[in-house]
Short mmCIF file of C-alpha atoms in Angstrom, two decimals:
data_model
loop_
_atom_site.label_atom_id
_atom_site.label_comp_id
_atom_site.label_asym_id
_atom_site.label_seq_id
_atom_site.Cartn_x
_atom_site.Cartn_y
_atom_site.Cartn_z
CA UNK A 1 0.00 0.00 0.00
CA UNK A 2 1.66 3.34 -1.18
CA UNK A 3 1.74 6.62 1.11
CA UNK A 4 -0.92 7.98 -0.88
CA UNK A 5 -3.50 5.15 -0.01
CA UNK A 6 -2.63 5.27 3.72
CA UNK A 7 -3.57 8.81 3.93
CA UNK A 8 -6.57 8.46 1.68
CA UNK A 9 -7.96 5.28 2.94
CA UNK A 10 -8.92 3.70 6.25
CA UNK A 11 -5.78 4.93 8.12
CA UNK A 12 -7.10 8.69 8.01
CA UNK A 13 -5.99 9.16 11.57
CA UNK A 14 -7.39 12.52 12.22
CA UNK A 15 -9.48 12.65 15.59
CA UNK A 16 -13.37 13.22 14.53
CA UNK A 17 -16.25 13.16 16.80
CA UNK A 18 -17.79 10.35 17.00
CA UNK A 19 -21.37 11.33 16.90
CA UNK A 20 -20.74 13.17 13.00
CA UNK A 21 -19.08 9.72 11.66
CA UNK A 22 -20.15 8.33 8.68
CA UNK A 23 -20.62 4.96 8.10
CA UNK A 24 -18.51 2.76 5.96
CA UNK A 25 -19.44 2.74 2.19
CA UNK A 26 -19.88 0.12 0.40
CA UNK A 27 -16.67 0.27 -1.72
CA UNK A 28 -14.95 0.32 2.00
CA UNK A 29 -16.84 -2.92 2.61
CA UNK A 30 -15.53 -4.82 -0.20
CA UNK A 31 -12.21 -3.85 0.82
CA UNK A 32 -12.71 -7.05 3.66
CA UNK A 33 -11.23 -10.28 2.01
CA UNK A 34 -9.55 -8.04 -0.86
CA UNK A 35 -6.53 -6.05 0.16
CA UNK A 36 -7.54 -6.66 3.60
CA UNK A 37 -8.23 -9.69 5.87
CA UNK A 38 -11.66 -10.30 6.33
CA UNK A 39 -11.24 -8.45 9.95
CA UNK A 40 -9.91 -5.87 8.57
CA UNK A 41 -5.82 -5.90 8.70
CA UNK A 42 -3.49 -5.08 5.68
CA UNK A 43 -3.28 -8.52 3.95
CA UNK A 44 0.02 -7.65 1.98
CA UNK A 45 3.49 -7.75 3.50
CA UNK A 46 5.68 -4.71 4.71
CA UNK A 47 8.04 -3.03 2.67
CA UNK A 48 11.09 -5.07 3.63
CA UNK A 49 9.29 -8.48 4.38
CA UNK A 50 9.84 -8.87 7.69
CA UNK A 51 5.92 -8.88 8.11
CA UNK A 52 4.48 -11.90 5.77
CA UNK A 53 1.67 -11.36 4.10
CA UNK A 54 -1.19 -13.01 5.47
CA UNK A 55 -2.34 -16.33 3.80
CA UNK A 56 -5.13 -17.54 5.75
CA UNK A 57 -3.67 -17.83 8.86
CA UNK A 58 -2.37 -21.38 11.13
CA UNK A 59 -5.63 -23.78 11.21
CA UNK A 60 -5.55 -27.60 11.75
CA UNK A 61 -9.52 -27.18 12.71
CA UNK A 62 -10.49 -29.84 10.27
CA UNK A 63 -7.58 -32.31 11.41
CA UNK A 64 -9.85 -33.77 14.06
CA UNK A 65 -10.12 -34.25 17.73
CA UNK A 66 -8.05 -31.21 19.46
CA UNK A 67 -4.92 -32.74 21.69
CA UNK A 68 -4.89 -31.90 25.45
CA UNK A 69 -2.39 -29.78 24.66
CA UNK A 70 -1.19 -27.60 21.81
CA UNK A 71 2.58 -28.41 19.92
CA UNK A 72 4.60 -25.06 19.36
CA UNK A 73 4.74 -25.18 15.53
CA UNK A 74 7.40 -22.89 15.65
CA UNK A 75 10.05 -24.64 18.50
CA UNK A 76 12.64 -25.03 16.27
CA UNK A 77 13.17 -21.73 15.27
CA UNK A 78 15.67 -19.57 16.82
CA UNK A 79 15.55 -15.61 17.58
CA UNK A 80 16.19 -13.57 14.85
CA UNK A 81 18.20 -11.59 17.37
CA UNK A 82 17.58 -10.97 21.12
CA UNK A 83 17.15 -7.30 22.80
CA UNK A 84 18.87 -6.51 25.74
CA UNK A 85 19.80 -3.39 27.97
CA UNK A 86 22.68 -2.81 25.59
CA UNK A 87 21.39 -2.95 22.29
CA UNK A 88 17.76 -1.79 23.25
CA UNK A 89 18.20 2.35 21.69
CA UNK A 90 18.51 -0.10 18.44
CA UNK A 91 15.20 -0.90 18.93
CA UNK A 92 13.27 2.29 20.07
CA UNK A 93 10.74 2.76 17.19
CA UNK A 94 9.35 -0.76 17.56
CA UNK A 95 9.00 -0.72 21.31
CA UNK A 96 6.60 1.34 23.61
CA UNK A 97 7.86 3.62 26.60
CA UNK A 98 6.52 1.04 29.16
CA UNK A 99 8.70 -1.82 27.09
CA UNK A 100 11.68 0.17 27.08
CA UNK A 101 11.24 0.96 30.57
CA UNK A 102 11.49 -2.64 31.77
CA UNK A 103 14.93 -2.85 30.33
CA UNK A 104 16.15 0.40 32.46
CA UNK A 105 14.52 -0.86 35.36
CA UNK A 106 16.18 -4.64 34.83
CA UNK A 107 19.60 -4.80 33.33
CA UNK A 108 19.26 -8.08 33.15
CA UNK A 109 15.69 -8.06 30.99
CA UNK A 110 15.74 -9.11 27.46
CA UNK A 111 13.30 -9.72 24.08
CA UNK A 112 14.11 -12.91 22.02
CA UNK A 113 12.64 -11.60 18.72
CA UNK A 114 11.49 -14.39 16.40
CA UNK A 115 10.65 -14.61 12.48
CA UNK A 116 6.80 -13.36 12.32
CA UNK A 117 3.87 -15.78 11.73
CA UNK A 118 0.74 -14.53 11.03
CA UNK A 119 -1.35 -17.15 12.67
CA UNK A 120 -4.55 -15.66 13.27
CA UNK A 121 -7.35 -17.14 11.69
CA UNK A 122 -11.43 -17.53 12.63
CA UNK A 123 -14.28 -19.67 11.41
CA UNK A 124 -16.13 -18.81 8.27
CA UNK A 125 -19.14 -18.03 10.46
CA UNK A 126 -17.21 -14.90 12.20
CA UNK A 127 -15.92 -13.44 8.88
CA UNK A 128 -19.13 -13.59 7.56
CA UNK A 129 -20.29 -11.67 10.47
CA UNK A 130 -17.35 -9.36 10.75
CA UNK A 131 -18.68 -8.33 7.12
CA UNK A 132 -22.15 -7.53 8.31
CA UNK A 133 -21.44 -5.55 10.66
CA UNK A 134 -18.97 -3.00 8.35
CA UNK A 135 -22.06 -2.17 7.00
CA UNK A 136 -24.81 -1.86 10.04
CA UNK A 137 -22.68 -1.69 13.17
CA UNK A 138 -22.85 2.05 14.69
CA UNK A 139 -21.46 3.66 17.95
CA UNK A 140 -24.62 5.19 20.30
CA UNK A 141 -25.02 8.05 22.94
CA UNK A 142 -21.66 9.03 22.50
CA UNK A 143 -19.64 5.58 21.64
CA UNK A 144 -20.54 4.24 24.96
CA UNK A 145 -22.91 1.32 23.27
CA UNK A 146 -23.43 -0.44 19.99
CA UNK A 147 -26.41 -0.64 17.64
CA UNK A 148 -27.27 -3.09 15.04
CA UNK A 149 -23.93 -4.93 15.94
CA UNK A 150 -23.98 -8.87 15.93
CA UNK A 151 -21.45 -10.82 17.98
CA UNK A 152 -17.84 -9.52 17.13
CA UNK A 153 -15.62 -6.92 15.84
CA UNK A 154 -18.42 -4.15 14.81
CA UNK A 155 -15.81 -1.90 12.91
CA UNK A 156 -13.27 -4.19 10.76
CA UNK A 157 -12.26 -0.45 8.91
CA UNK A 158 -12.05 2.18 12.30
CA UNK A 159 -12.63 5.43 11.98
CA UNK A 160 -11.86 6.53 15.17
CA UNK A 161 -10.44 5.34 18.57
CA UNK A 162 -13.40 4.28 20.43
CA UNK A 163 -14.14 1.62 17.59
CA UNK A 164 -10.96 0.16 17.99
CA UNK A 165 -11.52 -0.08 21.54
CA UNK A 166 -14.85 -1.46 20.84
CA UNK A 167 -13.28 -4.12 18.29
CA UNK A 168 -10.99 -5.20 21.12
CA UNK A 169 -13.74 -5.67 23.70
CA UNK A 170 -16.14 -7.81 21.50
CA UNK A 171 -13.49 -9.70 19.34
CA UNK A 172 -13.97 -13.54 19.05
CA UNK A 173 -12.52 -15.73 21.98
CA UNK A 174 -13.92 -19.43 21.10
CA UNK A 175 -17.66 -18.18 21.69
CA UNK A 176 -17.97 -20.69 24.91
CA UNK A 177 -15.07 -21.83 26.59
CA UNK A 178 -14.17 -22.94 30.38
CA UNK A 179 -10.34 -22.59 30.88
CA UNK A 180 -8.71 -23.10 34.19
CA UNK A 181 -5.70 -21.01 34.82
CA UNK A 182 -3.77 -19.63 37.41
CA UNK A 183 -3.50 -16.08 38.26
CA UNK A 184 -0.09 -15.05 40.02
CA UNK A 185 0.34 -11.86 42.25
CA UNK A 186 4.06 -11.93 42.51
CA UNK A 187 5.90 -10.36 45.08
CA UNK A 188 9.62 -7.77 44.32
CA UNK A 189 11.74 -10.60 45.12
CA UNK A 190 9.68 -13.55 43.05
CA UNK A 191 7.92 -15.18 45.66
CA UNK A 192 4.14 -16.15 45.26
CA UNK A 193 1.51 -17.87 45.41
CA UNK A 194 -1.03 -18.82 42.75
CA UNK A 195 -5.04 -18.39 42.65
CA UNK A 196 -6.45 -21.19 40.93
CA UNK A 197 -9.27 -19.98 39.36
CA UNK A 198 -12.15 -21.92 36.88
CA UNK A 199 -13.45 -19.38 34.43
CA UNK A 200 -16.67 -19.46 31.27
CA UNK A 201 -17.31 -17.71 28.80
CA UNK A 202 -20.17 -17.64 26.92
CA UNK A 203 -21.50 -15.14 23.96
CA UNK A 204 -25.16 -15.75 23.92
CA UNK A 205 -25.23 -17.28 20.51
CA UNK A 206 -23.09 -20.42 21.39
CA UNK A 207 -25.50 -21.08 24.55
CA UNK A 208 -27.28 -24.45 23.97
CA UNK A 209 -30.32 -22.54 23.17
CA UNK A 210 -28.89 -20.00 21.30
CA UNK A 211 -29.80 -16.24 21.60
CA UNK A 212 -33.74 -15.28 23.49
CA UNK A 213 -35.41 -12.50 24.80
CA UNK A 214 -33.71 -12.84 27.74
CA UNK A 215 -30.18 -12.26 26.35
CA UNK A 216 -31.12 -8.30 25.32
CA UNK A 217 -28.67 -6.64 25.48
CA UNK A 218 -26.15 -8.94 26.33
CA UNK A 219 -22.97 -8.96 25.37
CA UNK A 220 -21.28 -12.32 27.00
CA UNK A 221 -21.77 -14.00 30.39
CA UNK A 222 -18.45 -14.22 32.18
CA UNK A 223 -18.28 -16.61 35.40
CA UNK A 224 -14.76 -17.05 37.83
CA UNK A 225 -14.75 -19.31 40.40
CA UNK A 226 -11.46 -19.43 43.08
CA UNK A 227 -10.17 -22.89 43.54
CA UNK A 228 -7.38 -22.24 45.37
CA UNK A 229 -5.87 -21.10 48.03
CA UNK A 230 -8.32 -22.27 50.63
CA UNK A 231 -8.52 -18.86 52.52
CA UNK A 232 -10.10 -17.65 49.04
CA UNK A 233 -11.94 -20.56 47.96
CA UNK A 234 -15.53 -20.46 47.61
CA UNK A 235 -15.68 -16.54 45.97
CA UNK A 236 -17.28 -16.82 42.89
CA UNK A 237 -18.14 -13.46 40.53
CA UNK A 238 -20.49 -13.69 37.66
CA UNK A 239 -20.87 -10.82 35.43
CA UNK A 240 -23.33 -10.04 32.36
CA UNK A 241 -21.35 -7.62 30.30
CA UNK A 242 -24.12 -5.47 27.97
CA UNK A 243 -23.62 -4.38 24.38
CA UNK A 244 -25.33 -0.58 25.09
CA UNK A 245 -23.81 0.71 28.26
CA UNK A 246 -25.63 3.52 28.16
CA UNK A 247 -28.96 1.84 28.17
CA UNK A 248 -28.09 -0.77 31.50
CA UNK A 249 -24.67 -0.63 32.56
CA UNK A 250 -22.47 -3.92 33.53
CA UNK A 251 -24.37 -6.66 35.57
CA UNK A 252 -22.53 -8.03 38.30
CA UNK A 253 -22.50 -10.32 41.42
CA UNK A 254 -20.14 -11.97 43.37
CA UNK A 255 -21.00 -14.89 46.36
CA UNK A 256 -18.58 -14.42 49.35
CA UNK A 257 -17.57 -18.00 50.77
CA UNK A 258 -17.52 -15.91 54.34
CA UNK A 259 -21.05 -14.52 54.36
CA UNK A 260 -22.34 -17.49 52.21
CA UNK A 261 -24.79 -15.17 50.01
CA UNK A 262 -24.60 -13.48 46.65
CA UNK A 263 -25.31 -9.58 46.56
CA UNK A 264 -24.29 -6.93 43.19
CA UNK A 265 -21.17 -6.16 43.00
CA UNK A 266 -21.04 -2.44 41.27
CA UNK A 267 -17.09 -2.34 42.18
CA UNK A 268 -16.19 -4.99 39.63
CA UNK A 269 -15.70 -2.17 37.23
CA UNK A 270 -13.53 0.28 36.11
CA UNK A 271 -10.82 0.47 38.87
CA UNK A 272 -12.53 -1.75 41.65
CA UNK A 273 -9.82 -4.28 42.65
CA UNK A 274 -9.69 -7.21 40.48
CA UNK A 275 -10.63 -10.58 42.16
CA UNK A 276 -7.67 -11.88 44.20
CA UNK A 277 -5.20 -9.75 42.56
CA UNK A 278 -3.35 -8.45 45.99
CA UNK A 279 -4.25 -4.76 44.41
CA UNK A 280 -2.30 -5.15 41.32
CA UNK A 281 -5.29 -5.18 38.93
CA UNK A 282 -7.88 -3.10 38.25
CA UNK A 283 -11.64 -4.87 37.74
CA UNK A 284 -10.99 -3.43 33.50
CA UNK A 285 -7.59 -4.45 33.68
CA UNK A 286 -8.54 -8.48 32.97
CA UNK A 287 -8.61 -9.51 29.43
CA UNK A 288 -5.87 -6.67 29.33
CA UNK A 289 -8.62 -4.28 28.84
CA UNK A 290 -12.88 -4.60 29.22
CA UNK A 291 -15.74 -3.28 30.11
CA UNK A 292 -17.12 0.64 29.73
CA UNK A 293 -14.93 2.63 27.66
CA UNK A 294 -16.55 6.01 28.55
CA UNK A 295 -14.05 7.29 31.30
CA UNK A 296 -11.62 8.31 28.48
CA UNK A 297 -11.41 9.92 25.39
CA UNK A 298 -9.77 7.72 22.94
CA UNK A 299 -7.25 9.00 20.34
CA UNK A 300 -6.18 7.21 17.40
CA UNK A 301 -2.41 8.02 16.98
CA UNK A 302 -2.12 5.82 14.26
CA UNK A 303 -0.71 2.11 12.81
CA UNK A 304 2.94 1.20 13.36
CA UNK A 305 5.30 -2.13 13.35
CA UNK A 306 5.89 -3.25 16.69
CA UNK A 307 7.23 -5.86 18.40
CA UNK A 308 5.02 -7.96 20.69
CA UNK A 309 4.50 -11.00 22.17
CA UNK A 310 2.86 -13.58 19.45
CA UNK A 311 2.99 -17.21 19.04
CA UNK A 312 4.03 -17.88 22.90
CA UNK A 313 3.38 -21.84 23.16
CA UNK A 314 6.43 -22.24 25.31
CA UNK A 315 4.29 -20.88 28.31
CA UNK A 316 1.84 -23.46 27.50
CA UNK A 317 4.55 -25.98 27.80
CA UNK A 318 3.55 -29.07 30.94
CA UNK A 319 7.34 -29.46 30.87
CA UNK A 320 7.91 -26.19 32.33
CA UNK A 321 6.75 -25.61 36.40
CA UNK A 322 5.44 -21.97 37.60
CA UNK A 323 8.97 -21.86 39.55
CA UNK A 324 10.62 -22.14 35.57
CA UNK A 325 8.65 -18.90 34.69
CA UNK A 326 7.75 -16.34 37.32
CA UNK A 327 10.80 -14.60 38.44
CA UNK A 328 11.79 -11.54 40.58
CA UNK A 329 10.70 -8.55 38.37
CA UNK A 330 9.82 -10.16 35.63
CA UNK A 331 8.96 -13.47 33.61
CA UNK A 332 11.92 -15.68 32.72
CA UNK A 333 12.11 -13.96 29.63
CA UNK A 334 13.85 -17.43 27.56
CA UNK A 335 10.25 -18.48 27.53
CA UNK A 336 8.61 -15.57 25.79
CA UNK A 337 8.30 -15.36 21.80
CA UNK A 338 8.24 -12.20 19.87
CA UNK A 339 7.23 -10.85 16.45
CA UNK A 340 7.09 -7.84 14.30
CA UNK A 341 3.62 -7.07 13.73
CA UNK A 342 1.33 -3.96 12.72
CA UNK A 343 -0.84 -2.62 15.63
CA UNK A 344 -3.21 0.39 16.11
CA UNK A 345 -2.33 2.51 18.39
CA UNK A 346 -5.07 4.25 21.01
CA UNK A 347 -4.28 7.05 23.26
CA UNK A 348 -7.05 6.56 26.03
CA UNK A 349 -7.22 10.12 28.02
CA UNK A 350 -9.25 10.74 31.09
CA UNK A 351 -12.20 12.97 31.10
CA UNK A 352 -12.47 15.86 32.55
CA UNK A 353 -14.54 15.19 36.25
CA UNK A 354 -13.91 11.17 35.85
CA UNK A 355 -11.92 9.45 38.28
CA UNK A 356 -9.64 6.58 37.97
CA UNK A 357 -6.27 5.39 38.88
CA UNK A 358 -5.07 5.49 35.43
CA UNK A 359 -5.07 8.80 33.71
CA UNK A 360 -3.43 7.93 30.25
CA UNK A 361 -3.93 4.32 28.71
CA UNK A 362 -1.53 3.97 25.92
CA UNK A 363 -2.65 0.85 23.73
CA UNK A 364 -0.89 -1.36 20.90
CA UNK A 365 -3.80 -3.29 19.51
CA UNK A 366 -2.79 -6.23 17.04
CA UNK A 367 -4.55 -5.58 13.77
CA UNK A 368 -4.84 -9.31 12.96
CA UNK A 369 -6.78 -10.43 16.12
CA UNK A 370 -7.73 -7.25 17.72
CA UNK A 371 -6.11 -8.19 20.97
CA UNK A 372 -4.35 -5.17 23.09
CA UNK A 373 -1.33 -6.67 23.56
CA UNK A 374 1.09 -4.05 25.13
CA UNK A 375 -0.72 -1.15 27.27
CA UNK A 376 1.38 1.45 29.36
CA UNK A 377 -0.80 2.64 31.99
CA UNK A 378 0.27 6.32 33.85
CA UNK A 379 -0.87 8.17 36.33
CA UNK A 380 -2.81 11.17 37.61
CA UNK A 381 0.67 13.33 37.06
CA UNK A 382 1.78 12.07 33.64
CA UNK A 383 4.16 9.14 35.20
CA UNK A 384 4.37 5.57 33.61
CA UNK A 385 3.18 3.05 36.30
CA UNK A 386 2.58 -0.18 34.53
CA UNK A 387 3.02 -2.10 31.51
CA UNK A 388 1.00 -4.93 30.45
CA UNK A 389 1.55 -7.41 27.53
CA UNK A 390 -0.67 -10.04 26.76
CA UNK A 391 0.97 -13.23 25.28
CA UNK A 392 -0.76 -13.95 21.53
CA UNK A 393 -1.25 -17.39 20.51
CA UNK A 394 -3.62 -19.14 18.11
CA UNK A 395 -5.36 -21.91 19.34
CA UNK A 396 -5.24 -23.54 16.16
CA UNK A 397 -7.88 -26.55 16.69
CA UNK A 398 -10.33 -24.09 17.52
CA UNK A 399 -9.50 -20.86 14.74
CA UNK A 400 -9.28 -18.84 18.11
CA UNK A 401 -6.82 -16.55 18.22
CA UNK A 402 -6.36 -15.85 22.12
CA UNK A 403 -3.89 -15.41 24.74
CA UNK A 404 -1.50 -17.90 26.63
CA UNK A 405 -1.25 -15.35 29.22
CA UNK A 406 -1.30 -11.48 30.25
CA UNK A 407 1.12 -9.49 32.95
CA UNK A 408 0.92 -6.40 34.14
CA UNK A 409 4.17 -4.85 35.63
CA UNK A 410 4.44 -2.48 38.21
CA UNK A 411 7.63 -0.29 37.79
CA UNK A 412 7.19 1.61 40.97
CA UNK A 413 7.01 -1.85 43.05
CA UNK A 414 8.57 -4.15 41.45
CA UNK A 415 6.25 -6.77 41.93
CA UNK A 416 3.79 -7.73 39.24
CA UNK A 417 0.51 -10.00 38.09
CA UNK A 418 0.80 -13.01 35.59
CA UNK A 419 -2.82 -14.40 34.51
CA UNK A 420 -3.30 -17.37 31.95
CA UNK A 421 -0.73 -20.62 33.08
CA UNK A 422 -1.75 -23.75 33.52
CA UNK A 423 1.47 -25.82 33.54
CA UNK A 424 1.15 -27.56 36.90
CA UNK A 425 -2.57 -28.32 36.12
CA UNK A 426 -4.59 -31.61 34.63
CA UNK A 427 -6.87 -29.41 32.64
CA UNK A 428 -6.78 -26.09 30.38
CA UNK A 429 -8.57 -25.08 27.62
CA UNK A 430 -12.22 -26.65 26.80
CA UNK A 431 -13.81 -25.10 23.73
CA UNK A 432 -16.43 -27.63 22.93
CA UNK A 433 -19.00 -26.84 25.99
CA UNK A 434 -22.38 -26.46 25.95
CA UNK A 435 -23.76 -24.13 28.71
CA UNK A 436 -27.20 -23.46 29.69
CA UNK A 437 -28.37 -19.97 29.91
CA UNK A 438 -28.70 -20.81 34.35
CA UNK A 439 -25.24 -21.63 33.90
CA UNK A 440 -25.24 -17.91 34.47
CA UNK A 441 -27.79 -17.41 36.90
CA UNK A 442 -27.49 -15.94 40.42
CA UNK A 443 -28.86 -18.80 41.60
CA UNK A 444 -25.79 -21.05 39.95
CA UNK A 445 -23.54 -18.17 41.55
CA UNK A 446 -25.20 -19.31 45.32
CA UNK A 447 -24.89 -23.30 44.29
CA UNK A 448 -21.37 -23.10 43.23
CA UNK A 449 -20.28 -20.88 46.79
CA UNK A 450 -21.75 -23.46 48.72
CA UNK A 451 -20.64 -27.11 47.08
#
């Protein structure tokens, strides 16, 4: 694509309100599955070929029964060249300030930097709706809700920041899946101690009845149950995230082993502690970003090569303990991959008379999955705080590009979160359940507290 196309086309980056938007055209439509993937990224390569073009992406869907657990495709490959405290000026224009912070906080931290594999692929079924909704899907009151918007990714060709943010929030994650995964507040000096937790998620379509009534509105259903450690166990939150937050805002309740009842949780939002995170995450921190978007105004900077984490099956690896990966500081850094990739970037700015702990949210959104996957967070005076990166990997059985894991540094601390392994555990990843709609029910929340 030639300068003159990426100031003409989709990547007019100029900030526009979003209530005098237009709407895709048509000709902007048939763009999807053309020049770009059918979700919207630049199919062709870069300049100098160190982004492929995309081809499809990695899919062994029709291969059969899924394994228990997923081969690295790539572990024979070695780094391209590795990052360190050194080299890391080199490097500038492909990292973000929180990334390039880590390395002057640890002289030890380093980047193994692989050959790039554009992996990401989805069923038919969510291209087809992808393609849809680039021609109905529409931002309301303000960009805080959606309107005729079905499923996923509403705006394959942004326009603005907020629909990027949107596309990240609603993008495809299996459409019902249980996982269970460990979450990991880690202290400065590496010590912790993990919070086994049992989580579903369910967009209303992929219930076993499908979509009702009774689903208006609804986004997904999100349940978390805490296994482990027995002073926690027994907390269970359940939340039904809506598609108009305007209209209802986030449904939530949580059952508290200690009182044995459930009751609404209006915290788990926004900056409201995340569960069992020791303070380290913020209730829209999980998923590296969800929930509300209308506490900021969102700025899109632009698209840029960058170098993230993608195609990170080593942390999936049962070979590997929790001791092999979590280290003072930081993750043992031998066991995270990555790539050169394109990514939007989204300058997230508090409003004026909002509150929350994080006045600037700086975001590097992947343009083949949608998935934030590096976010420096700063504070009320302009300081960078924390730096999350979330872990890409396609989960190639399924088409479901997802995350092995996410982390979220602290670089006043020291200390940090890590969300996503399962190493040490006898199951992972099930994509092929069947909830019932009362799999979601406050009255499920009360029977799984008191089992």
């Amino acid at each position: 694509m030639n300068k003159m196309m990426l100031k003409a086309g989709i990547f007019a980056l100029s900030v526009v309100s979003v209530s005098v938007m237009a709407k895709v055209s048509p000709e902007e439509a048939a763009r999807l599955g053309n020049d770009l993937t059918p979700v919207g990224a630049v199919k062709a390569a870069n300049q100098d070929g160190s982004i492929p073009a995309w081809d499809g992406g990695y899919s062994l869907q029709a291969e059969g029964e899924a394994p228990e657990r997923l081969a690295d495709p790539f572990a024979d490959e070695q780094p391209l060249y590795t990052i360190t405290a050194e080299n890391v000026s080199q490097y500038q224009d492909l990292l973000s300030a929180g990334q390039m912070a880590m390395f002057e906080k640890y002289p030890e931290y380093k980047m193994h930097v692989y050959p790039t594999h554009r992996t990401a692929a989805y069923p038919q079924e969510v291209y087809d709706v992808i393609a849809k909704n680039a021609a109905n899907a529409e931002l309301v009151a303000g960009g805080n809700g959606l309107s005729n918007f079905d499923k996923h990714i509403p705006f394959p060709l942004p326009k603005n920041g907020l629909e990027v943010i949107w596309n990240h929030v609603t993008r495809y994650r299996g459409g019902a899946v249980q996982r269970l995964v460990n979450q990991f507040p880690v202290l400065e000096n590496g010590d912790f101690v993990p919070v086994l937790l049992r989580e579903s998620l369910a967009f209303p379509e992929y219930l076993k009845t499908g979509r009702e009534a009774a689903d208006d509105n609804v986004l997904f259903y999100f349940l978390q149950e805490v296994l482990a450690p027995s002073r926690l166990t027994g907390t269970v939150l359940l939340v039904h995230e809506t598609i108009d937050q305007v209209k209802e805002s986030r449904r939530a309740w949580l059952y508290n082993a200690g009182q044995r009842r459930v009751r609404k949780a209006p915290s788990v939002a926004y900056d409201g502690p995340g569960t069992a995170s020791d303070g380290l995450r913020t209730s829209d921190g999980l998923d590296m970003f969800n929930g509300a978007p209308d506490k900021y105004n969102w700025e899109l900077v632009g698209k840029k090569e960058m170098l993230i984490p993608y195609n990170n099956y080593k942390l999936m690896d049962t070979d590997l303990s929790y001791d092999d990966i979590i280290g003072p500081g930081h993750m043992n850094q031998d066991y995270v991959r990555y790539e050169k990739h394109r990514v939007w970037e989204v300058k997230g700015t508090l409003k004026d008379g909002e509150r929350h702990i994080y006045a600037t949210r700086h975001m590097f959104i992947d343009e083949d999955t949608w998935t934030a996957s590096v976010i420096d967070h700063y504070d009320g005076r302009g300081e960078l705080w924390r730096v999350a990166e979330a872990y890409n990997t396609q989960f190639y059985y399924h088409d479901t590009p997802w995350m092995a894991a996410e982390a979220l540094y602290d670089l006043n601390s020291g200390r940090y979160i890590l969300l996503g392994l399962a190493n040490e555990e006898s199951e992972y990843m099930n994509f092929d359940i069947e909830p019932e709609r009362g799999d979601f029910s406050t009255g499920a929340l009360r029977r799984m507290g008191i089992r």
